[in-house]
Amino acid sequence: MKNDQSTNKCERCRNFQVDIDSKAHLETKCKLGLSEVPITNEGVCEHFVSRFIEYPLTIEGIDNHFNNKGLTSLHKCGKLVRVSPCGEEYEGKTYLGILLGDLPIGAHISFNRESKKLGVYPHTNPGIFVPELEKIIYGCESWWDKIEQPEDLKEITSEEIKNIWYVQLLKSMMEDKEGN
């Protein structure tokens, strides 16, 4: 691709890609196979499609997915769980909680270029009501586990957390990074 005023636009285009060859050299190119950027009178490639939402936009409607169809839950409501919130104020204590299922904690917004509609989708996380605290603790701010039998009603220890596969993976990645 040419290295001119269109480069900045090209990097924002959905058709722009970066490849790494066998010698670890970066190569930028157009997914459409264009070696020369076909510039219009306005100085923009005629095949430019932004990978970002750019303004101004003409919005023809909103598809709201904050409904029963959009709020699917991977976790069954009503299960008993043990939960150890990560906040320092909880001092590593484990509490008995009631799983409320996946609750919205935010929204994802997308723009459909063809229909000119915004899509609003729930961003969910398991919500756990902890009666002793009189509040909801989310899965993303705690260590938690379902209680299947009475023996499961024990403290979540730091040793258990250290033995979780993804914690071990992260630890080994950090050790590798520090070693290199």
PDB file of N, CA, C and O in Angstrom, residues 104-170:
ATOM      1  N   PRO A 104     -27.457  -8.567  34.223  1.00  0.00           N
ATOM      2  CA  PRO A 104     -26.777  -7.542  33.425  1.00  0.00           C
ATOM      3  C   PRO A 104     -25.868  -6.677  34.291  1.00  0.00           C
ATOM      4  O   PRO A 104     -26.251  -6.270  35.383  1.00  0.00           O
ATOM      5  N   ILE A 105     -24.654  -6.433  33.809  1.00  0.00           N
ATOM      6  CA  ILE A 105     -23.735  -5.518  34.489  1.00  0.00           C
ATOM      7  C   ILE A 105     -23.341  -4.364  33.557  1.00  0.00           C
ATOM      8  O   ILE A 105     -22.582  -3.495  33.940  1.00  0.00           O
ATOM      9  N   GLY A 106     -23.849  -4.404  32.343  1.00  0.00           N
ATOM     10  CA  GLY A 106     -23.532  -3.367  31.372  1.00  0.00           C
ATOM     11  C   GLY A 106     -24.201  -3.695  30.052  1.00  0.00           C
ATOM     12  O   GLY A 106     -25.056  -4.585  29.975  1.00  0.00           O
ATOM     13  N   ALA A 107     -23.813  -2.981  29.013  1.00  0.00           N
ATOM     14  CA  ALA A 107     -24.403  -3.187  27.695  1.00  0.00           C
ATOM     15  C   ALA A 107     -23.325  -3.157  26.618  1.00  0.00           C
ATOM     16  O   ALA A 107     -22.335  -2.447  26.740  1.00  0.00           O
ATOM     17  N   HIS A 108     -23.523  -3.973  25.598  1.00  0.00           N
ATOM     18  CA  HIS A 108     -22.712  -3.930  24.384  1.00  0.00           C
ATOM     19  C   HIS A 108     -23.562  -3.246  23.322  1.00  0.00           C
ATOM     20  O   HIS A 108     -24.741  -3.577  23.171  1.00  0.00           O
ATOM     21  N   ILE A 109     -22.982  -2.309  22.609  1.00  0.00           N
ATOM     22  CA  ILE A 109     -23.708  -1.596  21.565  1.00  0.00           C
ATOM     23  C   ILE A 109     -23.010  -1.860  20.235  1.00  0.00           C
ATOM     24  O   ILE A 109     -21.789  -1.799  20.150  1.00  0.00           O
ATOM     25  N   SER A 110     -23.792  -2.178  19.222  1.00  0.00           N
ATOM     26  CA  SER A 110     -23.232  -2.361  17.885  1.00  0.00           C
ATOM     27  C   SER A 110     -24.097  -1.592  16.884  1.00  0.00           C
ATOM     28  O   SER A 110     -25.238  -1.241  17.173  1.00  0.00           O
ATOM     29  N   PHE A 111     -23.521  -1.337  15.706  1.00  0.00           N
ATOM     30  CA  PHE A 111     -24.252  -0.619  14.665  1.00  0.00           C
ATOM     31  C   PHE A 111     -24.275  -1.484  13.419  1.00  0.00           C
ATOM     32  O   PHE A 111     -23.238  -1.911  12.924  1.00  0.00           O
ATOM     33  N   ASN A 112     -25.483  -1.780  12.928  1.00  0.00           N
ATOM     34  CA  ASN A 112     -25.650  -2.554  11.702  1.00  0.00           C
ATOM     35  C   ASN A 112     -25.699  -1.570  10.534  1.00  0.00           C
ATOM     36  O   ASN A 112     -26.635  -0.781  10.412  1.00  0.00           O
ATOM     37  N   ARG A 113     -24.672  -1.631   9.679  1.00  0.00           N
ATOM     38  CA  ARG A 113     -24.569  -0.674   8.573  1.00  0.00           C
ATOM     39  C   ARG A 113     -25.699  -0.828   7.558  1.00  0.00           C
ATOM     40  O   ARG A 113     -26.110   0.157   6.953  1.00  0.00           O
ATOM     41  N   GLU A 114     -26.183  -2.050   7.363  1.00  0.00           N
ATOM     42  CA  GLU A 114     -27.243  -2.265   6.367  1.00  0.00           C
ATOM     43  C   GLU A 114     -28.593  -1.743   6.863  1.00  0.00           C
ATOM     44  O   GLU A 114     -29.285  -1.030   6.164  1.00  0.00           O
ATOM     45  N   SER A 115     -28.980  -2.136   8.080  1.00  0.00           N
ATOM     46  CA  SER A 115     -30.293  -1.729   8.595  1.00  0.00           C
ATOM     47  C   SER A 115     -30.260  -0.341   9.236  1.00  0.00           C
ATOM     48  O   SER A 115     -31.307   0.241   9.506  1.00  0.00           O
ATOM     49  N   LYS A 116     -29.040   0.175   9.501  1.00  0.00           N
ATOM     50  CA  LYS A 116     -28.845   1.453  10.180  1.00  0.00           C
ATOM     51  C   LYS A 116     -29.487   1.463  11.570  1.00  0.00           C
ATOM     52  O   LYS A 116     -30.023   2.466  12.024  1.00  0.00           O
ATOM     53  N   LYS A 117     -29.422   0.305  12.244  1.00  0.00           N
ATOM     54  CA  LYS A 117     -29.972   0.194  13.598  1.00  0.00           C
ATOM     55  C   LYS A 117     -28.858  -0.100  14.592  1.00  0.00           C
ATOM     56  O   LYS A 117     -27.888  -0.784  14.274  1.00  0.00           O
ATOM     57  N   LEU A 118     -29.044   0.452  15.790  1.00  0.00           N
ATOM     58  CA  LEU A 118     -28.161   0.112  16.895  1.00  0.00           C
ATOM     59  C   LEU A 118     -28.673  -1.160  17.547  1.00  0.00           C
ATOM     60  O   LEU A 118     -29.877  -1.316  17.746  1.00  0.00           O
ATOM     61  N   GLY A 119     -27.783  -2.059  17.876  1.00  0.00           N
ATOM     62  CA  GLY A 119     -28.136  -3.256  18.640  1.00  0.00           C
ATOM     63  C   GLY A 119     -27.635  -3.072  20.059  1.00  0.00           C
ATOM     64  O   GLY A 119     -26.470  -2.745  20.273  1.00  0.00           O
ATOM     65  N   VAL A 120     -28.508  -3.248  21.036  1.00  0.00           N
ATOM     66  CA  VAL A 120     -28.142  -3.108  22.443  1.00  0.00           C
ATOM     67  C   VAL A 120     -28.288  -4.475  23.091  1.00  0.00           C
ATOM     68  O   VAL A 120     -29.389  -5.041  23.142  1.00  0.00           O
ATOM     69  N   TYR A 121     -27.142  -5.029  23.550  1.00  0.00           N
ATOM     70  CA  TYR A 121     -27.097  -6.386  24.087  1.00  0.00           C
ATOM     71  C   TYR A 121     -26.625  -6.365  25.534  1.00  0.00           C
ATOM     72  O   TYR A 121     -25.712  -5.601  25.880  1.00  0.00           O
ATOM     73  N   PRO A 122     -27.198  -7.205  26.384  1.00  0.00           N
ATOM     74  CA  PRO A 122     -26.750  -7.225  27.779  1.00  0.00           C
ATOM     75  C   PRO A 122     -25.375  -7.862  27.930  1.00  0.00           C
ATOM     76  O   PRO A 122     -25.050  -8.829  27.243  1.00  0.00           O
ATOM     77  N   HIS A 123     -24.552  -7.290  28.786  1.00  0.00           N
ATOM     78  CA  HIS A 123     -23.283  -7.882  29.217  1.00  0.00           C
ATOM     79  C   HIS A 123     -23.581  -8.431  30.605  1.00  0.00           C
ATOM     80  O   HIS A 123     -23.898  -7.672  31.519  1.00  0.00           O
ATOM     81  N   THR A 124     -23.527  -9.749  30.755  1.00  0.00           N
ATOM     82  CA  THR A 124     -23.970 -10.369  31.999  1.00  0.00           C
ATOM     83  C   THR A 124     -22.830 -11.018  32.767  1.00  0.00           C
ATOM     84  O   THR A 124     -21.755 -11.274  32.224  1.00  0.00           O
ATOM     85  N   ASN A 125     -23.115 -11.294  34.036  1.00  0.00           N
ATOM     86  CA  ASN A 125     -22.189 -11.982  34.917  1.00  0.00           C
ATOM     87  C   ASN A 125     -23.024 -12.649  36.009  1.00  0.00           C
ATOM     88  O   ASN A 125     -24.071 -12.121  36.386  1.00  0.00           O
ATOM     89  N   PRO A 126     -22.571 -13.809  36.535  1.00  0.00           N
ATOM     90  CA  PRO A 126     -23.347 -14.459  37.588  1.00  0.00           C
ATOM     91  C   PRO A 126     -23.506 -13.549  38.810  1.00  0.00           C
ATOM     92  O   PRO A 126     -22.524 -12.999  39.310  1.00  0.00           O
ATOM     93  N   GLY A 127     -24.739 -13.386  39.252  1.00  0.00           N
ATOM     94  CA  GLY A 127     -25.030 -12.602  40.446  1.00  0.00           C
ATOM     95  C   GLY A 127     -25.324 -13.542  41.600  1.00  0.00           C
ATOM     96  O   GLY A 127     -26.042 -14.529  41.444  1.00  0.00           O
ATOM     97  N   ILE A 128     -24.764 -13.239  42.759  1.00  0.00           N
ATOM     98  CA  ILE A 128     -24.933 -14.091  43.940  1.00  0.00           C
ATOM     99  C   ILE A 128     -25.411 -13.202  45.081  1.00  0.00           C
ATOM    100  O   ILE A 128     -24.717 -12.251  45.477  1.00  0.00           O
ATOM    101  N   PHE A 129     -26.600 -13.518  45.601  1.00  0.00           N
ATOM    102  CA  PHE A 129     -27.090 -12.770  46.753  1.00  0.00           C
ATOM    103  C   PHE A 129     -26.492 -13.388  48.007  1.00  0.00           C
ATOM    104  O   PHE A 129     -26.606 -14.593  48.239  1.00  0.00           O
ATOM    105  N   VAL A 130     -25.837 -12.544  48.817  1.00  0.00           N
ATOM    106  CA  VAL A 130     -25.227 -12.992  50.072  1.00  0.00           C
ATOM    107  C   VAL A 130     -26.049 -12.397  51.211  1.00  0.00           C
ATOM    108  O   VAL A 130     -25.920 -11.200  51.520  1.00  0.00           O
ATOM    109  N   PRO A 131     -26.924 -13.219  51.836  1.00  0.00           N
ATOM    110  CA  PRO A 131     -27.798 -12.694  52.898  1.00  0.00           C
ATOM    111  C   PRO A 131     -27.037 -12.013  54.038  1.00  0.00           C
ATOM    112  O   PRO A 131     -27.458 -10.969  54.528  1.00  0.00           O
ATOM    113  N   GLU A 132     -25.914 -12.581  54.460  1.00  0.00           N
ATOM    114  CA  GLU A 132     -25.150 -12.005  55.571  1.00  0.00           C
ATOM    115  C   GLU A 132     -24.679 -10.586  55.255  1.00  0.00           C
ATOM    116  O   GLU A 132     -24.614  -9.734  56.141  1.00  0.00           O
ATOM    117  N   LEU A 133     -24.371 -10.316  54.002  1.00  0.00           N
ATOM    118  CA  LEU A 133     -23.910  -8.987  53.592  1.00  0.00           C
ATOM    119  C   LEU A 133     -25.055  -8.101  53.114  1.00  0.00           C
ATOM    120  O   LEU A 133     -24.875  -6.895  52.921  1.00  0.00           O
ATOM    121  N   GLU A 134     -26.210  -8.719  52.854  1.00  0.00           N
ATOM    122  CA  GLU A 134     -27.378  -8.029  52.313  1.00  0.00           C
ATOM    123  C   GLU A 134     -27.047  -7.320  51.006  1.00  0.00           C
ATOM    124  O   GLU A 134     -27.420  -6.166  50.774  1.00  0.00           O
ATOM    125  N   LYS A 135     -26.293  -8.030  50.123  1.00  0.00           N
ATOM    126  CA  LYS A 135     -25.941  -7.439  48.839  1.00  0.00           C
ATOM    127  C   LYS A 135     -25.658  -8.533  47.812  1.00  0.00           C
ATOM    128  O   LYS A 135     -25.490  -9.697  48.159  1.00  0.00           O
ATOM    129  N   ILE A 136     -25.603  -8.104  46.560  1.00  0.00           N
ATOM    130  CA  ILE A 136     -25.270  -9.005  45.461  1.00  0.00           C
ATOM    131  C   ILE A 136     -23.773  -8.882  45.194  1.00  0.00           C
ATOM    132  O   ILE A 136     -23.251  -7.780  45.041  1.00  0.00           O
ATOM    133  N   ILE A 137     -23.117 -10.029  45.138  1.00  0.00           N
ATOM    134  CA  ILE A 137     -21.706 -10.106  44.758  1.00  0.00           C
ATOM    135  C   ILE A 137     -21.691 -10.760  43.375  1.00  0.00           C
ATOM    136  O   ILE A 137     -22.348 -11.779  43.151  1.00  0.00           O
ATOM    137  N   TYR A 138     -20.948 -10.185  42.446  1.00  0.00           N
ATOM    138  CA  TYR A 138     -20.879 -10.744  41.094  1.00  0.00           C
ATOM    139  C   TYR A 138     -19.711 -11.720  40.983  1.00  0.00           C
ATOM    140  O   TYR A 138     -18.706 -11.594  41.688  1.00  0.00           O
ATOM    141  N   GLY A 139     -19.856 -12.677  40.074  1.00  0.00           N
ATOM    142  CA  GLY A 139     -18.825 -13.679  39.851  1.00  0.00           C
ATOM    143  C   GLY A 139     -17.490 -13.061  39.496  1.00  0.00           C
ATOM    144  O   GLY A 139     -16.441 -13.563  39.894  1.00  0.00           O
ATOM    145  N   CYS A 140     -17.505 -11.952  38.750  1.00  0.00           N
ATOM    146  CA  CYS A 140     -16.262 -11.307  38.313  1.00  0.00           C
ATOM    147  C   CYS A 140     -15.525 -10.603  39.448  1.00  0.00           C
ATOM    148  O   CYS A 140     -14.402 -10.156  39.263  1.00  0.00           O
ATOM    149  N   GLU A 141     -16.145 -10.497  40.620  1.00  0.00           N
ATOM    150  CA  GLU A 141     -15.485  -9.840  41.752  1.00  0.00           C
ATOM    151  C   GLU A 141     -15.296 -10.792  42.925  1.00  0.00           C
ATOM    152  O   GLU A 141     -15.178 -10.380  44.071  1.00  0.00           O
ATOM    153  N   SER A 142     -15.269 -12.118  42.609  1.00  0.00           N
ATOM    154  CA  SER A 142     -15.178 -13.099  43.683  1.00  0.00           C
ATOM    155  C   SER A 142     -14.681 -14.440  43.162  1.00  0.00           C
ATOM    156  O   SER A 142     -14.565 -14.653  41.959  1.00  0.00           O
ATOM    157  N   TRP A 143     -14.386 -15.311  44.110  1.00  0.00           N
ATOM    158  CA  TRP A 143     -14.170 -16.732  43.825  1.00  0.00           C
ATOM    159  C   TRP A 143     -15.409 -17.421  44.357  1.00  0.00           C
ATOM    160  O   TRP A 143     -15.831 -17.175  45.489  1.00  0.00           O
ATOM    161  N   TRP A 144     -16.032 -18.253  43.542  1.00  0.00           N
ATOM    162  CA  TRP A 144     -17.248 -18.909  44.003  1.00  0.00           C
ATOM    163  C   TRP A 144     -17.360 -20.299  43.414  1.00  0.00           C
ATOM    164  O   TRP A 144     -16.712 -20.632  42.433  1.00  0.00           O
ATOM    165  N   ASP A 145     -18.209 -21.105  44.038  1.00  0.00           N
ATOM    166  CA  ASP A 145     -18.392 -22.490  43.620  1.00  0.00           C
ATOM    167  C   ASP A 145     -19.770 -22.943  44.072  1.00  0.00           C
ATOM    168  O   ASP A 145     -20.243 -22.538  45.147  1.00  0.00           O
ATOM    169  N   LYS A 146     -20.414 -23.797  43.281  1.00  0.00           N
ATOM    170  CA  LYS A 146     -21.730 -24.333  43.650  1.00  0.00           C
ATOM    171  C   LYS A 146     -21.575 -25.341  44.780  1.00  0.00           C
ATOM    172  O   LYS A 146     -20.575 -26.055  44.864  1.00  0.00           O
ATOM    173  N   ILE A 147     -22.569 -25.379  45.642  1.00  0.00           N
ATOM    174  CA  ILE A 147     -22.597 -26.353  46.730  1.00  0.00           C
ATOM    175  C   ILE A 147     -23.462 -27.519  46.274  1.00  0.00           C
ATOM    176  O   ILE A 147     -24.668 -27.370  46.103  1.00  0.00           O
ATOM    177  N   GLU A 148     -22.838 -28.657  46.036  1.00  0.00           N
ATOM    178  CA  GLU A 148     -23.553 -29.859  45.585  1.00  0.00           C
ATOM    179  C   GLU A 148     -23.861 -30.794  46.750  1.00  0.00           C
ATOM    180  O   GLU A 148     -24.820 -31.543  46.714  1.00  0.00           O
ATOM    181  N   GLN A 149     -22.997 -30.772  47.777  1.00  0.00           N
ATOM    182  CA  GLN A 149     -23.165 -31.649  48.938  1.00  0.00           C
ATOM    183  C   GLN A 149     -22.673 -30.907  50.179  1.00  0.00           C
ATOM    184  O   GLN A 149     -21.942 -29.930  50.062  1.00  0.00           O
ATOM    185  N   PRO A 150     -23.058 -31.362  51.372  1.00  0.00           N
ATOM    186  CA  PRO A 150     -22.682 -30.631  52.599  1.00  0.00           C
ATOM    187  C   PRO A 150     -21.173 -30.396  52.761  1.00  0.00           C
ATOM    188  O   PRO A 150     -20.759 -29.368  53.291  1.00  0.00           O
ATOM    189  N   GLU A 151     -20.343 -31.304  52.252  1.00  0.00           N
ATOM    190  CA  GLU A 151     -18.890 -31.149  52.382  1.00  0.00           C
ATOM    191  C   GLU A 151     -18.368 -29.930  51.612  1.00  0.00           C
ATOM    192  O   GLU A 151     -17.279 -29.432  51.886  1.00  0.00           O
ATOM    193  N   ASP A 152     -19.140 -29.471  50.613  1.00  0.00           N
ATOM    194  CA  ASP A 152     -18.731 -28.313  49.815  1.00  0.00           C
ATOM    195  C   ASP A 152     -18.862 -26.997  50.582  1.00  0.00           C
ATOM    196  O   ASP A 152     -18.393 -25.962  50.124  1.00  0.00           O
ATOM    197  N   LEU A 153     -19.489 -27.047  51.731  1.00  0.00           N
ATOM    198  CA  LEU A 153     -19.769 -25.839  52.502  1.00  0.00           C
ATOM    199  C   LEU A 153     -18.568 -25.456  53.371  1.00  0.00           C
ATOM    200  O   LEU A 153     -18.682 -25.180  54.532  1.00  0.00           O
ATOM    201  N   LYS A 154     -17.393 -25.427  52.766  1.00  0.00           N
ATOM    202  CA  LYS A 154     -16.176 -25.066  53.486  1.00  0.00           C
ATOM    203  C   LYS A 154     -15.645 -23.748  52.944  1.00  0.00           C
ATOM    204  O   LYS A 154     -16.116 -23.231  51.940  1.00  0.00           O
ATOM    205  N   GLU A 155     -14.636 -23.220  53.616  1.00  0.00           N
ATOM    206  CA  GLU A 155     -13.994 -21.985  53.183  1.00  0.00           C
ATOM    207  C   GLU A 155     -13.323 -22.190  51.826  1.00  0.00           C
ATOM    208  O   GLU A 155     -12.811 -23.265  51.540  1.00  0.00           O
ATOM    209  N   ILE A 156     -13.316 -21.153  51.008  1.00  0.00           N
ATOM    210  CA  ILE A 156     -12.513 -21.161  49.793  1.00  0.00           C
ATOM    211  C   ILE A 156     -11.141 -20.654  50.218  1.00  0.00           C
ATOM    212  O   ILE A 156     -11.004 -19.516  50.664  1.00  0.00           O
ATOM    213  N   THR A 157     -10.148 -21.513  50.125  1.00  0.00           N
ATOM    214  CA  THR A 157      -8.816 -21.167  50.617  1.00  0.00           C
ATOM    215  C   THR A 157      -7.947 -20.611  49.488  1.00  0.00           C
ATOM    216  O   THR A 157      -8.207 -20.840  48.308  1.00  0.00           O
ATOM    217  N   SER A 158      -6.886 -19.904  49.876  1.00  0.00           N
ATOM    218  CA  SER A 158      -5.952 -19.384  48.875  1.00  0.00           C
ATOM    219  C   SER A 158      -5.270 -20.548  48.159  1.00  0.00           C
ATOM    220  O   SER A 158      -4.897 -20.421  46.996  1.00  0.00           O
ATOM    221  N   GLU A 159      -5.133 -21.686  48.833  1.00  0.00           N
ATOM    222  CA  GLU A 159      -4.540 -22.869  48.204  1.00  0.00           C
ATOM    223  C   GLU A 159      -5.440 -23.369  47.060  1.00  0.00           C
ATOM    224  O   GLU A 159      -4.954 -23.720  45.981  1.00  0.00           O
ATOM    225  N   GLU A 160      -6.755 -23.375  47.278  1.00  0.00           N
ATOM    226  CA  GLU A 160      -7.691 -23.768  46.215  1.00  0.00           C
ATOM    227  C   GLU A 160      -7.591 -22.813  45.023  1.00  0.00           C
ATOM    228  O   GLU A 160      -7.588 -23.230  43.881  1.00  0.00           O
ATOM    229  N   ILE A 161      -7.511 -21.522  45.313  1.00  0.00           N
ATOM    230  CA  ILE A 161      -7.415 -20.521  44.249  1.00  0.00           C
ATOM    231  C   ILE A 161      -6.128 -20.721  43.456  1.00  0.00           C
ATOM    232  O   ILE A 161      -6.134 -20.684  42.228  1.00  0.00           O
ATOM    233  N   LYS A 162      -5.011 -20.976  44.137  1.00  0.00           N
ATOM    234  CA  LYS A 162      -3.723 -21.201  43.458  1.00  0.00           C
ATOM    235  C   LYS A 162      -3.763 -22.431  42.561  1.00  0.00           C
ATOM    236  O   LYS A 162      -3.032 -22.498  41.583  1.00  0.00           O
ATOM    237  N   ASN A 163      -4.615 -23.416  42.882  1.00  0.00           N
ATOM    238  CA  ASN A 163      -4.676 -24.661  42.108  1.00  0.00           C
ATOM    239  C   ASN A 163      -5.652 -24.622  40.939  1.00  0.00           C
ATOM    240  O   ASN A 163      -5.779 -25.595  40.203  1.00  0.00           O
ATOM    241  N   ILE A 164      -6.354 -23.525  40.748  1.00  0.00           N
ATOM    242  CA  ILE A 164      -7.259 -23.396  39.604  1.00  0.00           C
ATOM    243  C   ILE A 164      -6.405 -23.300  38.345  1.00  0.00           C
ATOM    244  O   ILE A 164      -5.418 -22.563  38.297  1.00  0.00           O
ATOM    245  N   TRP A 165      -6.779 -24.025  37.293  1.00  0.00           N
ATOM    246  CA  TRP A 165      -5.937 -24.146  36.097  1.00  0.00           C
ATOM    247  C   TRP A 165      -5.566 -22.805  35.486  1.00  0.00           C
ATOM    248  O   TRP A 165      -4.439 -22.584  35.080  1.00  0.00           O
ATOM    249  N   TYR A 166      -6.519 -21.872  35.406  1.00  0.00           N
ATOM    250  CA  TYR A 166      -6.204 -20.610  34.743  1.00  0.00           C
ATOM    251  C   TYR A 166      -5.332 -19.722  35.621  1.00  0.00           C
ATOM    252  O   TYR A 166      -4.588 -18.896  35.107  1.00  0.00           O
ATOM    253  N   VAL A 167      -5.383 -19.873  36.934  1.00  0.00           N
ATOM    254  CA  VAL A 167      -4.486 -19.134  37.815  1.00  0.00           C
ATOM    255  C   VAL A 167      -3.064 -19.673  37.640  1.00  0.00           C
ATOM    256  O   VAL A 167      -2.100 -18.906  37.561  1.00  0.00           O
ATOM    257  N   GLN A 168      -2.928 -21.004  37.544  1.00  0.00           N
ATOM    258  CA  GLN A 168      -1.620 -21.612  37.302  1.00  0.00           C
ATOM    259  C   GLN A 168      -1.060 -21.182  35.947  1.00  0.00           C
ATOM    260  O   GLN A 168       0.132 -20.885  35.828  1.00  0.00           O
ATOM    261  N   LEU A 169      -1.906 -21.128  34.922  1.00  0.00           N
ATOM    262  CA  LEU A 169      -1.478 -20.699  33.597  1.00  0.00           C
ATOM    263  C   LEU A 169      -0.970 -19.256  33.637  1.00  0.00           C
ATOM    264  O   LEU A 169       0.094 -18.944  33.110  1.00  0.00           O
ATOM    265  N   LEU A 170      -1.725 -18.380  34.271  1.00  0.00           N
ATOM    266  CA  LEU A 170      -1.327 -16.980  34.377  1.00  0.00           C
ATOM    267  C   LEU A 170       0.000 -16.854  35.126  1.00  0.00           C
ATOM    268  O   LEU A 170       0.884 -16.105  34.713  1.00  0.00           O
TER     269      LEU A 170
END
